[in-house]
Phi, psi and omega in degrees: 000316192274353159286321167306308186278317183305335175291315189293321173288321167317301203282329166282019166074359185090015201271120165294332195282354179267004185305305181304331190275335170294308206290328190294336192279304171326302171316314173287344172287307201254347190060013166184180186247112193272164170292326175306305203294318172316307181299316192294327176289324168308308187284322175305324175260007180055059174217161200274149184295331179291333185289315181301307179294331164300329195279312173303319191290335185274338175252142200280345185279333178280154179210126184275354171232164182282137168271177196279158180298336177233112178259116184252117174235130186256139171289137180260011178309162183283336163291343165285327175286319191282358171250010169087030183309301192301331180281325188290310177307315180269006172266322180302306178303314164296313181292314192275353176068055183221128172283138171309102183104017174257152158254134174296154197298306184298357180078006195287303188232142179244138182238140157203184185266150171230173159281168190315135198253002185064044160237032191292349183272359186224022171309169358294139173253164176198197173221126170247119191053040190075330191279138184300124178254137181223159187032062188280144181212165167309332178286323192284322168313316188293310179302315181303300185319307173301313199283318168308305184296322187283338192055042176277135178306153196289339187280348182256011174289130172332122188299349184275331174293346194230008180286146172234132176252142165316317187044043191272115203245317173219126178257158186218233195282323205271300204280340180298330171195129176293143185285162180292154175288115187095347166311312192296303178322297180310302173320305190285328178300320187276344180267311200117141178296328196288317184295319192287326169293331166295312183306324178289329177294315198287318189294337194079010181294131177244143177317126194261359170297328187139328184287331183083000185300137180290120174321300189299317184286316182293334181263352171297310186309306182303315170313318183263014152301140181294318179319135169256344180279127182221163187217143174234138189237122162272119189262103172244033177265055183288073189265013185291124173294121196095015168238140187206357184280343180284341183285315195262348176273333179282331179282330200242333201224020184306333182300308192280326177286326173304326190274322168309326189273331170309302185305299173322306212276324187287339185287328184247357170067056179264146170246359184218125169233160202223115156280119179270091181255117188308150197295340190278356181238037174311328194275002171273332183331297182294316189284346170273323184303324171281328169304304183316318181291333172293320186286322175309296185300337164282004190072022183256350188221141177104216191266153193038062189287142194030048164076003193273344194090344190278134166277119182178109198243173181216132168251130154290112191257139178260128175277176178224050181085072182199105185299315183309335185289008189275319179299138186298320179268348152281342173296293186291354157282330165317287183321321179272018176079025186252180158290154181282050180293102180302143171295158174273135167231151010281163013276163181264148187299349177283358173247312181217080195251237190281123180073038180047035177249166180292130195223129157272130174234129175212163191291163159305321165284354169269337169299328178302312191282337181291328180303306204278348172304311186290358177242328183258355166093158191275340178289321166328303177304301182289347182280005173251149178093197192232157193319314181251012177225102175272156162097197179232180181227130193259138180251132164249114192264126176218193190076235183268090152198177207275333196227052170318137159163223201270128166222127188246137186231144149312131162309146173101356173305120174296162183279310174320321194292311157324298178319313187276326166297332174246027171068037179259141199229135176048057189273137180273308174184181181225143172255111175283106158093027174071194170304343201258340178273230191223116180278125183254131165287178174296343175279001185240028174284359162284347186309159167249166184258102197195160177311314192269011181214279185253067181292136180209147178283350186136337186289140176202083193273115191250137165247140178252183191293353179284335187284149167273102179309337194278340185296312180297316191297317174297325181305301190292326169286333168288333168295328187287296197301334173275342172265008169312131177293342184082002187295303186246156198285334165277359163268312186302310175291315182300305188300320174306310188285332171292314185290328172291318164316312183287315195292312174332302177294317195278348189263353189088013180251010193276158168225176190299345178281333184284323176284338162295310170311297195300341170275325178296337168289326176299320189277333171290329174302313193288332197264333194250354190290151173288325171224173182337312199291302186280342187275333173274340198288342158291348192296313162325307169298321211267299202291322179291316185286325172308306188274333174215077165313318181300321186302322185284323183294334191286335179260015186263145176289158168269055167229169182265345157202154171217131197297165184280349174218168170284092178295328169307300188286356168280347168263015176312299179323310193288319176298326182285318187275349174272333186079041193227150182215355178288179191296322184295338168256035178229147184240157180222147175268136181248131183271162190251000000 
């Protein structure tokens, strides 16, 4: 073990900021990160054991206790539930003879739930040893069970189990044609880097991750910093349930994404870039590394790019299962080998980002769009969309529709057009922007996809009239409680209380006072949380309670209050110890 870990540390240049890379390799090799491994690593990297342990405990894909030789995780996203996930999970557990959340006695296989794996258009989905499994059926489960029991290496499993499709159904400006490799850089170099920044400004391009900050302004701020060591970071940690567009872009348009990063680097004069790839997209890693190799050979990365004197290279860093790392400052912390805890802002990443140096962090789609703008010019991009929302937007459409997949629309497109195109009938409502977004009812389909109306990072989950909307709310509320990083009390405690209070109502134990308490709790979590996760964690409850109060009311008991647990049952152990069962040894709830 010591020799193996020493080799990993050497390959990572003894840099503690590459701790996640090293821990991923140790986890893959030994199926867990042991005390001995932590001791060795702490000595080689000259950091405290407690720091390493805190990182291991923070990320869902790291473990201090052994996992199975085959570690199977099934996505618990609402879209997977809609496709029959629960039945598949139960069948898988039965056939593998292992309980959910447990490791089989022989140590061969472990089975558990995980958050959305980014395969919402081809679920039920999961992971085996980190590699994506799609379209799970009983027949496929039977095949997996045989492979596990025969101890066939995952690398030798049938490729059909791992097949992923792009499912692009509607193309527009970005998807209709990929720019030729190097075109954006050559055009921008000829035009001039600063004039190209002006074109991006003219285009009105705003961040496509959801926040919508001006791309040109962010790049200008970074370039104007006195510190000359600067970085470019591409946020490919799309953990928002229902979102999978970045997976498709990196699978089929990686050259253009990397070109956008290189264009940014030339404009802000950065020499190093990082693609932070969510851990669930491990299946893309090798292919992306090959794309980078090709670009280096073509003179599009490395020294003297396209003979312009620019120097820039890109490194891919894999996440380890933490939704919060989609927040840009938490992502930077993770890149530095730390827990993904969002930073206090200001200062912002453009002035103090990676290693406290000026850093541009943009989304995959944003960098792809920037490369396109460099070729076609800013006005051609700005001609599409609305006054405040220029260009096009990629949607990840899933749920109750005939054609789930990727759709590209000009901003300003109405929801009803999207529903028509993807074959959605008898629609109850749409969750726009994922759990942190907004649920809209079927009387709101004239609304527009735009920053000034329905802003979205790309998630578009459709529910038809056969669905129970509160099951969606429950799934999202449990998701946020699970994914809270624990840094601030309003989010750490608040999301747990939201989960408990909602479950009490859904289980039929709620009263009118509980709905009022739920609403009050939502506002507290929203107003006082440290970062965007907590500030939006109550949105599923808030947006549905506003639109469908009667659905909540139907579940309430006609009493002013009911406790969240059975106090009398809690006294059973005491009664047994006291050998009493008389009426004075019992408590009763009296309805008012």
